[in-house]
Coordinates of C-alpha atoms in Angstrom, one line a residue:
Chain A
X510 CA -23.9 74.0 122.8
X511 CA -20.5 74.0 121.3
X512 CA -19.4 72.1 118.3
X513 CA -15.8 72.3 117.4
X514 CA -14.5 70.6 114.3
X515 CA -11.0 69.6 115.1
X516 CA -8.6 69.3 112.3
X517 CA -6.7 66.1 112.2
X518 CA -3.4 66.9 114.0
X519 CA -1.0 65.0 111.7
X520 CA -0.1 67.4 108.8
X521 CA -3.4 67.1 107.1
X522 CA -2.9 69.6 104.3
X523 CA -4.4 68.2 101.2
X524 CA -0.9 67.4 100.0
X525 CA -2.0 64.3 98.3
X526 CA -3.5 66.3 95.5
X527 CA -1.6 65.8 92.3
X528 CA -1.2 69.4 91.5
X529 CA -3.4 72.5 91.9
X530 CA -6.3 72.9 89.5
X531 CA -5.4 74.9 86.4
X532 CA -1.7 74.3 86.6
X533 CA 0.3 72.2 84.2
X534 CA 1.5 68.8 85.4
X535 CA 4.9 69.2 86.9
X536 CA 6.0 65.8 85.6
X537 CA 5.0 63.9 82.5
X538 CA 1.7 62.1 83.1
X539 CA 1.6 58.3 83.6
X540 CA -1.5 58.1 81.3
X541 CA -2.6 60.8 78.9
X542 CA -6.0 60.7 77.1
X543 CA -5.9 63.0 74.1
X544 CA -9.4 63.6 72.7
X545 CA -10.2 59.9 73.0
X546 CA -13.4 58.9 71.3
X547 CA -15.0 55.5 70.9
X548 CA -18.0 54.9 68.7
X549 CA -19.6 51.4 68.6
X550 CA -21.1 50.9 65.2
X551 CA -24.8 50.3 65.2
X552 CA -26.0 46.8 64.4
X553 CA -29.1 45.7 62.6
X554 CA -30.8 49.0 62.5
X555 CA -29.6 50.2 65.9
X556 CA -28.0 53.6 66.1
X557 CA -24.3 53.8 66.7
X558 CA -23.3 54.4 70.3
X559 CA -20.8 57.0 71.3
X560 CA -19.2 55.6 74.4
X561 CA -16.5 58.2 74.7
X562 CA -16.6 61.7 73.3
X563 CA -13.3 63.5 73.1
X564 CA -12.0 62.6 76.5
X565 CA -8.9 64.5 77.5
X566 CA -7.3 63.7 80.8
X567 CA -3.9 63.5 82.4
X568 CA -3.2 61.0 85.2
X569 CA -0.1 61.8 87.2
X570 CA 2.3 59.1 88.1
X571 CA 1.6 57.6 91.5
X572 CA -1.8 59.2 91.7
X573 CA -5.0 57.5 92.7
X574 CA -7.3 58.8 90.0
X575 CA -11.1 58.2 90.2
X576 CA -13.5 58.2 87.3
X577 CA -17.1 58.3 88.3
X578 CA -20.3 58.1 86.4
X579 CA -23.5 56.2 86.1
X580 CA -23.7 53.0 84.3
X581 CA -23.5 53.6 80.6
X582 CA -21.5 56.7 81.0
X583 CA -18.5 55.2 79.3
X584 CA -16.3 54.3 82.3
X585 CA -15.6 50.7 81.3
X586 CA -14.6 51.8 77.8
X587 CA -12.3 54.5 79.3
X588 CA -10.3 52.0 81.4
X589 CA -10.2 49.5 78.6
X590 CA -8.6 51.8 76.1
X591 CA -5.7 52.2 78.5
X592 CA -4.5 48.5 78.1
X593 CA -5.8 48.2 74.5
X594 CA -8.7 45.9 75.4
X595 CA -10.8 48.5 73.4
X596 CA -9.4 50.5 70.5
X597 CA -10.4 54.2 70.4
X598 CA -12.0 55.3 67.2
X599 CA -10.5 58.7 67.6
X600 CA -7.8 60.4 69.6
X601 CA -4.8 58.8 71.4
X602 CA -4.0 57.2 74.7
X603 CA -0.4 57.5 75.8
X604 CA 1.2 55.6 78.6
X605 CA 4.6 57.0 79.6
X606 CA 4.4 58.9 76.4
X607 CA 3.9 55.7 74.3
X608 CA 0.9 55.8 72.0
X609 CA -1.0 52.6 72.8
X610 CA -2.4 52.4 69.3
X611 CA 1.1 52.4 67.8
X612 CA 2.0 49.1 69.4
X613 CA 2.0 45.8 67.6
X614 CA 0.6 42.6 69.2
X615 CA 3.8 41.8 71.0
X616 CA 4.3 45.4 72.1
X617 CA 0.7 45.5 73.4
X618 CA 1.3 42.3 75.5
X619 CA 4.4 43.8 76.9
X620 CA 2.4 46.9 77.8
X621 CA -0.3 44.8 79.5
X622 CA 2.3 43.4 81.8
X623 CA 3.0 46.9 83.0
X624 CA -0.7 47.6 83.4
X625 CA -2.5 45.4 86.0
X626 CA -6.3 45.2 86.1
X627 CA -8.8 44.1 88.7
X628 CA -12.5 43.5 88.0
X629 CA -15.9 43.8 89.6
X630 CA -16.5 40.0 89.5
X631 CA -12.8 39.2 90.3
X632 CA -12.4 37.0 87.2
X633 CA -10.3 34.4 89.0
X634 CA -9.8 31.0 87.4
X635 CA -12.0 28.6 89.3
X636 CA -9.6 25.7 88.3
X637 CA -6.6 27.3 90.0
X638 CA -5.9 27.8 93.7
X639 CA -5.3 31.4 95.0
X640 CA -1.5 30.9 94.7
X641 CA -1.8 29.6 91.1
X642 CA -4.1 32.4 90.1
X643 CA -1.5 34.9 91.3
X644 CA 1.2 32.9 89.5
X645 CA -0.7 33.0 86.1
X646 CA 0.5 36.4 84.8
X647 CA 4.1 35.3 85.7
X648 CA 3.7 32.0 83.9
X649 CA 2.4 33.9 80.9
X650 CA 5.4 36.1 81.0
X651 CA 7.7 33.0 81.1
X652 CA 9.1 33.7 84.6
X653 CA 11.1 30.8 86.0
X654 CA 9.2 28.5 88.4
X655 CA 11.4 29.3 91.4
X656 CA 11.0 33.0 91.0
X657 CA 7.3 32.6 90.6
X658 CA 7.1 30.7 93.9
X659 CA 8.8 33.4 95.9
X660 CA 7.0 36.2 94.2
X661 CA 3.6 34.6 94.8
X662 CA 4.4 34.1 98.5
X663 CA 5.4 37.8 98.8
X664 CA 2.2 38.9 97.0
X665 CA -0.1 36.8 99.0
X666 CA 1.6 38.1 102.1
X667 CA 1.1 41.7 100.9
X668 CA -2.6 41.2 100.5
X669 CA -3.0 39.3 103.8
X670 CA -3.8 35.9 102.3
X671 CA -0.6 33.9 103.1
X672 CA -2.7 31.3 104.8
X673 CA -5.1 30.8 101.9
X674 CA -2.6 30.0 99.2
X675 CA -4.0 26.6 98.5
X676 CA -7.6 27.5 98.6
X677 CA -9.7 27.6 95.4
X678 CA -11.8 30.7 94.6
X679 CA -15.0 28.8 95.5
X680 CA -13.7 28.5 99.0
X681 CA -13.0 32.3 99.4
X682 CA -15.2 35.2 100.4
X683 CA -15.7 38.1 98.0
X684 CA -13.2 40.2 99.8
X685 CA -10.6 37.5 99.7
X686 CA -11.2 36.9 96.0
X687 CA -10.6 40.5 95.3
X688 CA -7.4 40.4 97.4
X689 CA -6.3 37.5 95.2
X690 CA -7.3 39.7 92.2
X691 CA -5.1 42.5 93.5
X692 CA -2.2 40.2 94.1
X693 CA -2.5 38.8 90.6
X694 CA -2.7 42.3 89.1
X695 CA 0.5 43.3 90.9
X696 CA 2.4 40.2 90.1
X697 CA 4.2 41.6 87.1
X698 CA 5.1 44.8 89.0
X699 CA 2.9 47.1 86.9
X700 CA 3.3 50.9 86.7
X701 CA -0.5 51.3 86.4
X702 CA -3.3 49.5 88.1
X703 CA -6.8 49.7 86.6
X704 CA -9.7 49.0 88.8
X705 CA -13.0 48.3 87.1
X706 CA -15.7 48.7 89.8
X707 CA -13.5 46.5 92.0
X708 CA -15.6 47.0 95.1
X709 CA -19.1 47.1 93.6
X710 CA -19.8 43.5 94.4
X711 CA -18.7 43.8 98.0
X712 CA -20.4 44.9 101.2
X713 CA -19.5 48.3 102.7
X714 CA -17.1 46.9 105.3
X715 CA -15.2 44.7 102.8
X716 CA -15.2 47.7 100.4
X717 CA -13.4 49.7 103.1
X718 CA -10.8 47.0 103.5
X719 CA -10.2 46.6 99.8
X720 CA -9.9 50.4 99.3
X721 CA -7.4 50.5 102.3
X722 CA -5.4 47.8 100.6
X723 CA -5.4 49.7 97.3
X724 CA -4.2 52.8 99.2
X725 CA -1.5 50.8 100.9
X726 CA -0.3 49.3 97.6
X727 CA -0.3 52.7 96.0
X728 CA 1.8 54.1 98.8
X729 CA 4.1 51.1 99.0
X730 CA 4.8 50.6 95.3
X731 CA 4.0 53.9 93.8
X732 CA 1.7 52.3 91.3
X733 CA -0.6 54.7 89.5
X734 CA -4.2 53.7 90.2
X735 CA -7.1 54.4 87.9
X736 CA -10.3 53.3 89.4
X737 CA -13.8 53.6 88.0
X738 CA -16.8 53.4 90.1
X739 CA -20.4 54.6 90.4
X740 CA -20.0 55.3 94.1
X741 CA -18.8 58.7 95.3
X742 CA -17.9 57.2 98.7
X743 CA -15.1 55.2 96.9
X744 CA -13.8 58.3 95.3
X745 CA -14.0 60.1 98.6
X746 CA -12.1 57.6 100.5
X747 CA -9.0 57.1 98.4
X748 CA -8.8 59.2 95.3
X749 CA -6.6 62.3 94.8
X750 CA -8.4 63.5 91.6
X751 CA -11.7 62.7 90.0
X752 CA -13.2 63.0 86.6
X753 CA -17.0 62.9 86.3
X754 CA -18.1 61.1 83.2
X755 CA -21.5 61.5 81.6
X756 CA -22.6 60.2 78.2
X757 CA -19.0 59.7 77.3
X758 CA -17.9 63.2 78.1
X759 CA -15.9 64.5 81.1
X760 CA -18.2 67.0 82.6
X761 CA -16.1 67.9 85.6
X762 CA -12.5 67.1 86.6
X763 CA -10.2 68.2 89.4
X764 CA -8.9 67.4 92.9
X765 CA -11.5 65.4 94.7
X766 CA -11.8 68.1 97.4
X767 CA -12.6 70.8 94.9
X768 CA -15.1 68.7 93.1
X769 CA -16.8 67.8 96.3
X770 CA -16.8 71.3 97.8
X771 CA -17.9 73.1 94.6
X772 CA -19.7 70.7 92.3
X773 CA -20.5 72.7 89.2
X774 CA -22.7 70.2 87.3
X775 CA -26.1 68.9 88.4
X776 CA -24.9 65.3 87.9
X777 CA -21.9 65.9 90.2
X778 CA -24.0 67.6 92.8
X779 CA -26.3 64.6 92.9
X780 CA -23.3 62.2 93.2
X781 CA -21.7 64.3 95.9
X782 CA -24.9 64.7 97.9
X783 CA -25.0 60.9 98.3
X784 CA -22.0 61.0 100.6
X785 CA -21.7 64.5 102.1
X786 CA -25.0 64.8 103.9
X787 CA -26.3 67.5 101.5
X788 CA -29.5 65.5 101.3
X789 CA -31.8 66.4 104.1
X790 CA -33.7 63.8 106.1
X791 CA -37.1 63.2 104.5
X792 CA -39.2 64.3 107.4
X793 CA -37.3 67.5 107.6
X794 CA -37.9 68.2 103.9
X795 CA -41.6 67.6 104.5
X796 CA -41.7 70.2 107.2
X797 CA -40.0 72.8 104.9
X798 CA -42.8 74.5 102.9
X799 CA -41.2 77.7 101.5
X800 CA -42.1 80.9 103.3
X801 CA -44.6 79.3 105.7
X802 CA -46.5 81.8 107.7
X803 CA -46.1 81.7 111.5
X804 CA -42.9 79.8 111.3
X805 CA -40.9 80.0 114.4
X806 CA -37.5 78.8 113.2
X807 CA -35.6 79.4 110.0
X808 CA -33.5 76.5 108.6
X809 CA -30.1 77.3 107.1
X810 CA -27.4 75.2 105.7
X811 CA -23.7 75.9 106.4
X812 CA -21.1 74.4 104.1
X813 CA -17.8 73.7 105.7
X814 CA -14.8 73.6 103.4
X815 CA -11.1 73.5 103.8
X816 CA -9.2 75.0 106.6
X817 CA -12.1 77.0 108.0
X818 CA -13.9 73.8 108.9
X819 CA -11.9 74.0 112.1
X820 CA -13.8 77.1 113.2
X821 CA -16.1 76.7 116.2
X822 CA -18.8 78.5 114.3
X823 CA -21.8 77.3 116.1
X824 CA -20.7 78.3 119.5
X825 CA -19.6 81.7 118.1
X826 CA -23.1 82.1 116.6
X827 CA -25.0 81.4 119.8
X828 CA -22.6 83.5 121.9
X829 CA -22.2 86.6 119.9
X830 CA -25.9 86.8 118.8
X831 CA -27.3 85.3 122.0
X832 CA -29.6 82.9 120.2
X833 CA -30.3 79.2 120.4
X834 CA -29.0 77.2 117.5
X835 CA -30.6 73.8 116.8
X836 CA -28.7 71.2 114.7
X837 CA -31.1 69.5 112.4
X838 CA -28.9 67.5 110.2
X839 CA -25.3 67.4 109.2
X840 CA -22.3 65.5 108.3
X841 CA -18.6 66.2 108.5
X842 CA -16.2 64.1 106.5
X843 CA -12.6 64.2 105.6
X844 CA -11.6 64.3 102.0
X845 CA -7.9 64.1 101.0
X846 CA -7.1 64.9 104.6
X847 CA -9.2 68.1 104.8
X848 CA -12.4 68.3 106.7
X849 CA -15.5 68.8 104.6
X850 CA -19.2 68.8 105.3
X851 CA -22.3 70.6 105.8
X852 CA -24.7 71.3 108.6
X853 CA -28.4 72.2 108.7
X854 CA -29.3 74.4 111.6
X855 CA -32.4 76.2 112.8
X856 CA -32.4 79.7 114.3
X857 CA -35.3 81.9 115.5
X858 CA -37.2 83.1 112.5
X859 CA -36.6 86.8 112.6
X860 CA -35.2 88.6 109.7
X861 CA -32.7 90.5 111.8
X862 CA -31.4 87.3 113.4
X863 CA -31.3 85.4 110.1
X864 CA -29.3 88.2 108.4
X865 CA -27.0 88.5 111.3
X866 CA -26.3 84.7 111.3
X867 CA -25.8 84.8 107.5
X868 CA -23.4 87.7 107.8
X869 CA -21.4 86.2 110.7
X870 CA -21.1 82.8 109.0
X871 CA -20.0 84.5 105.7
X872 CA -17.5 86.7 107.7
X873 CA -15.9 83.4 108.9
X874 CA -15.4 82.4 105.3
X875 CA -18.1 79.7 105.2
X876 CA -21.0 79.6 102.8
X877 CA -24.6 79.5 104.0
X878 CA -28.0 79.4 102.4
X879 CA -31.6 79.6 103.7
X880 CA -33.5 76.4 103.2
X881 CA -36.9 77.3 104.7
X882 CA -38.8 77.4 107.9
X883 CA -40.2 75.1 110.5
X884 CA -42.8 75.8 113.1
Chain B
X277 CA -24.2 -21.4 77.8
X278 CA -21.1 -23.2 76.5
X279 CA -17.6 -22.0 77.3
X280 CA -17.2 -21.4 73.6
X281 CA -20.0 -18.9 73.6
X282 CA -18.6 -17.3 76.7
X283 CA -15.2 -16.9 75.0
X284 CA -17.0 -15.3 72.0
X285 CA -18.5 -12.7 74.3
X286 CA -15.2 -12.0 76.0
X287 CA -13.5 -11.6 72.6
X288 CA -16.3 -9.4 71.4
X289 CA -16.0 -7.2 74.5
X290 CA -12.3 -6.8 73.8
X291 CA -13.1 -5.7 70.3
X292 CA -15.7 -3.2 71.4
X293 CA -13.3 -1.7 74.0
X294 CA -10.5 -1.6 71.4
X295 CA -12.7 0.2 68.8
X296 CA -14.2 2.6 71.3
X297 CA -10.9 3.4 73.0
X298 CA -9.0 4.1 69.8
X299 CA -11.8 5.9 68.0
X300 CA -12.4 8.0 71.2
X301 CA -8.7 8.9 71.4
X302 CA -8.4 9.8 67.7
X303 CA -11.7 11.6 67.8
X304 CA -10.5 13.7 70.7
X305 CA -7.2 14.5 69.1
X306 CA -9.0 15.7 66.0
X307 CA -12.2 17.1 67.7
X308 CA -10.5 19.0 70.4
X309 CA -8.7 21.5 68.2
X310 CA -11.7 21.7 65.9
X311 CA -13.9 22.5 68.8
X312 CA -11.5 25.1 70.2
X313 CA -11.5 26.7 66.8
X314 CA -15.3 26.7 66.5
X315 CA -15.5 28.3 69.9
X316 CA -13.0 31.0 69.3
X317 CA -13.2 32.0 65.7
X318 CA -16.4 33.9 65.4
X319 CA -16.1 37.6 64.6
X320 CA -14.2 39.5 67.2
X321 CA -13.1 36.4 69.1
X322 CA -9.6 35.2 69.8
X323 CA -8.9 33.7 66.4
X324 CA -11.5 35.7 64.5
X325 CA -12.1 34.0 61.2
X326 CA -15.9 34.2 60.7
X327 CA -15.8 32.8 57.2
X328 CA -13.7 29.7 58.0
X329 CA -15.8 29.3 61.1
X330 CA -19.0 29.0 59.0
X331 CA -17.4 26.6 56.6
X332 CA -16.1 24.3 59.3
X333 CA -19.4 24.5 61.2
X334 CA -21.3 23.5 58.0
X335 CA -19.0 20.5 57.4
X336 CA -19.3 19.4 61.1
X337 CA -23.1 19.7 60.8
X338 CA -23.1 17.7 57.6
X339 CA -21.0 14.9 59.1
X340 CA -23.3 14.8 62.2
X341 CA -26.5 14.6 60.2
X342 CA -25.3 11.6 58.1
X343 CA -26.8 8.4 59.7
X344 CA -23.9 6.4 61.0
X345 CA -24.7 3.2 59.1
X346 CA -24.6 5.2 55.8
X347 CA -21.4 6.9 56.8
X348 CA -19.8 3.5 57.4
X349 CA -20.4 2.4 53.8
X350 CA -20.1 5.8 52.2
X351 CA -16.5 6.2 53.3
X352 CA -15.3 2.7 52.5
X353 CA -12.8 4.0 49.9
X354 CA -11.4 6.4 52.5
X355 CA -11.3 3.6 55.1
X356 CA -9.4 1.4 52.7
X357 CA -6.9 4.2 52.0
X358 CA -6.2 4.6 55.7
X359 CA -6.4 1.1 57.1
X360 CA -5.4 -0.8 54.0
X361 CA -8.7 -2.8 54.2
X362 CA -12.3 -1.9 54.6
X363 CA -13.1 -5.0 56.6
X364 CA -12.4 -5.9 60.2
X365 CA -12.1 -4.3 63.7
X366 CA -9.3 -2.0 62.9
X367 CA -10.9 -0.7 59.7
X368 CA -14.1 0.0 61.7
X369 CA -12.2 2.5 63.7
X370 CA -12.0 4.8 60.7
X371 CA -15.8 5.4 60.4
X372 CA -16.1 5.5 64.2
X373 CA -13.5 8.2 64.4
X374 CA -15.0 10.2 61.5
X375 CA -18.4 10.1 63.4
X376 CA -16.9 10.9 66.7
X377 CA -14.7 13.9 65.6
X378 CA -17.5 16.4 64.8
X379 CA -19.5 15.2 67.8
X380 CA -16.6 15.9 70.1
X381 CA -15.9 19.2 68.3
X382 CA -19.4 20.4 69.1
X383 CA -19.1 19.2 72.7
X384 CA -15.8 21.0 73.1
X385 CA -17.2 24.1 71.6
X386 CA -20.1 24.1 74.0
X387 CA -17.9 23.5 77.0
X388 CA -15.5 26.3 76.0
X389 CA -18.4 28.7 75.4
X390 CA -19.5 28.1 79.0
X391 CA -16.3 29.7 80.2
X392 CA -16.9 33.2 81.6
X393 CA -15.9 35.9 79.1
X394 CA -14.5 37.9 82.0
X395 CA -11.7 35.3 82.3
X396 CA -10.7 35.7 78.7
X397 CA -10.6 39.4 79.2
X398 CA -8.6 39.1 82.4
X399 CA -6.1 36.8 80.6
X400 CA -5.8 39.2 77.7
X401 CA -5.3 42.1 80.2
X402 CA -2.3 40.1 81.7
X403 CA -0.7 39.9 78.3
X404 CA -1.6 36.4 77.3
X405 CA -1.2 35.4 73.7
X406 CA -4.3 33.8 72.1
X407 CA -2.8 30.4 72.4
X408 CA -2.0 31.0 76.1
X409 CA -5.6 32.0 76.6
X410 CA -6.6 28.6 75.2
X411 CA -4.0 26.5 77.1
X412 CA -4.0 28.3 80.4
X413 CA -7.6 29.5 80.7
X414 CA -10.1 28.0 78.3
X415 CA -9.1 24.3 78.5
X416 CA -8.5 24.2 82.3
X417 CA -11.7 26.1 83.0
X418 CA -13.7 24.0 80.6
X419 CA -12.3 20.7 82.0
X420 CA -15.3 19.6 84.0
X421 CA -17.6 20.1 81.0
X422 CA -15.1 18.5 78.7
X423 CA -14.9 15.4 80.9
X424 CA -18.6 15.0 80.9
X425 CA -18.8 15.6 77.2
X426 CA -16.1 13.0 76.4
X427 CA -18.0 10.5 78.7
X428 CA -21.1 11.1 76.5
X429 CA -19.0 10.6 73.4
X430 CA -17.6 7.2 74.7
X431 CA -21.1 6.0 75.6
X432 CA -22.4 6.9 72.1
X433 CA -19.4 5.3 70.5
X434 CA -20.2 2.1 72.3
X435 CA -23.7 2.3 70.7
X436 CA -22.3 3.1 67.3
X437 CA -19.8 0.3 67.5
X438 CA -22.7 -2.2 67.4
X439 CA -23.3 -1.1 63.8
X440 CA -19.8 -1.8 62.4
X441 CA -20.7 -5.4 62.2
X442 CA -22.0 -4.4 58.8
X443 CA -18.4 -4.2 57.6
X444 CA -17.1 -7.1 59.6
X445 CA -16.0 -4.9 62.5
X446 CA -16.9 -7.4 65.2
X447 CA -17.6 -6.4 68.7
X448 CA -20.6 -6.9 71.0
X449 CA -23.3 -5.5 68.8
X450 CA -22.2 -7.8 65.9
X451 CA -22.2 -10.8 68.2
X452 CA -25.7 -10.0 69.4
X453 CA -27.0 -9.7 65.9
X454 CA -25.3 -12.8 64.5
X455 CA -25.8 -15.2 67.3
X456 CA -28.6 -13.7 69.4
X457 CA -30.8 -12.7 66.5
X458 CA -29.9 -14.6 63.3
X459 CA -29.2 -17.9 65.1
X460 CA -32.0 -17.2 67.6
X461 CA -29.9 -17.6 70.8
X462 CA -31.7 -15.4 73.3
X463 CA -29.1 -16.2 76.1
X464 CA -26.3 -14.7 74.0
X465 CA -28.4 -11.7 73.2
X466 CA -29.2 -11.2 76.9
X467 CA -25.5 -11.6 77.9
X468 CA -24.4 -9.1 75.2
X469 CA -27.0 -6.6 76.4
X470 CA -26.0 -7.0 80.0
X471 CA -22.3 -6.5 79.2
X472 CA -23.2 -3.4 77.2
X473 CA -25.2 -2.0 80.1
X474 CA -22.3 -2.7 82.5
X475 CA -19.8 -1.0 80.1
X476 CA -21.9 2.1 79.7
X477 CA -22.6 2.3 83.4
X478 CA -18.9 2.0 84.2
X479 CA -17.9 4.6 81.6
X480 CA -20.6 7.0 82.8
X481 CA -19.7 6.6 86.5
X482 CA -16.0 7.0 85.9
X483 CA -16.6 10.1 83.8
X484 CA -18.8 11.6 86.4
X485 CA -16.3 10.9 89.2
X486 CA -13.5 12.4 87.1
X487 CA -15.6 15.5 86.3
X488 CA -16.3 16.0 90.0
X489 CA -12.7 15.7 90.8
X490 CA -11.6 18.3 88.3
X491 CA -14.4 20.7 89.2
X492 CA -13.1 23.2 91.7
X493 CA -16.2 25.4 91.4
X494 CA -18.0 23.5 94.1
X495 CA -17.1 24.3 97.6
X496 CA -15.9 21.3 99.6
X497 CA -15.4 21.5 103.3

């Protein structure tokens, strides 16, 4: 059996990454979090809550930046300090070098016109049609009626809802509502688009469509997207970089590919395993008692990362060692244009074969670990 | 029933409609901003002023807990100041308005508090001023609730207007008491009650129809 993992043909270098990890940003960041902390004072005997704990991050202009964490990790607070909906109790947030906290009320409103926001529950006005919802930020900004009309038509066209202009939110599906939300957020031609769990209330297929739309908007307008989510699959499908948030702290940060391929923290590992197939099927796990006597097959996991994922490693294994290789589980994905995944295989349970397999796989630049045995 | 009596009922109906309409309008003009303030001035809200909020809330509660018939006589000097007299249909509008205003304020407050907080946040995130949030988001979104609330106010004003006969306010209630009860003319009493029922029914139905029309939250195919 031969399994070849083809690289996508069209220049699939992970060029979308903002810049290599550990290097300084080549351009000034669109958003810079400098040791941002937020403490909610305790009320009526409750202890104070530290929602953000010294968060330092740079978001490059034009990037799609993902922030992931479980609920209560501080994600919502982190996006809300960007447009001043929440005020940090410590540190600074700069947008295009401007300190958000230094702005007066009028300055903050001007800033908010350059920072669009979309929400989990869409937050559309039920009393306004789709077109009038999109028009709202323009009305608030005092844009002339004629200009509003043409701009709204363009925006609805961009999100594929030109034929739903007169519909009220109650008459639209979840995906359509979020499209209206996106059109509304883009109305004032913002530099930054904040996405607050924008796909969490949508089914997987609609989620894909909305993410594709965000990606297209990002490519088309160059708007910097900051999205928070609890789903790694969202990060995987459109983000360039990701920060993992836990208890208000950034516990891991880097290009999505690196974080996926080499998760350093347990939380990250768990989040990653939900999408990359690192979780074994339950029945396989049950058949894997460690060091079982009389086992006839040894189970190993090969992790494919980066360029080497194109190697036909399985056929090479079976040919050069003359053994049978069973595929027990596996998943290959593409992250930022580079293949990534892992595969659980079983080979005859003989020490010499297993060590030969391990050596061969490692010689090909892949990592491998022994998981256990099956009979 | 004699034509004279019929004419009396028609005139009294006109007086009731006049008092209710004017008091309802004035009460709305005063109660709407008051209600918006009550709904948006607690700590951390759009026009955060917790202390003033508490004071206004207390005054509103005090006005609402005063029995209407007592309010009518208690504010006679105030009525005279505004209307030039304390007797008659126009003068009766003053206590009706004073009673309607806090009632409407609470109704407006409730309707506005029903608006999803997420919409306020979204509007702020778009760069709306607090006044824009009220005008473009809170009031339009609360409109179905406001419409039903104002309907309720008008119905209760129709009821209250029966009591202003005590200060010569006229109207249907006054007619019912003076002719139907004091002169023992059950046919007048019956007619007054029927007209009142029809009035209340008409106001209620119109209000509900209007509320349905402005409510876009319901899917209509």
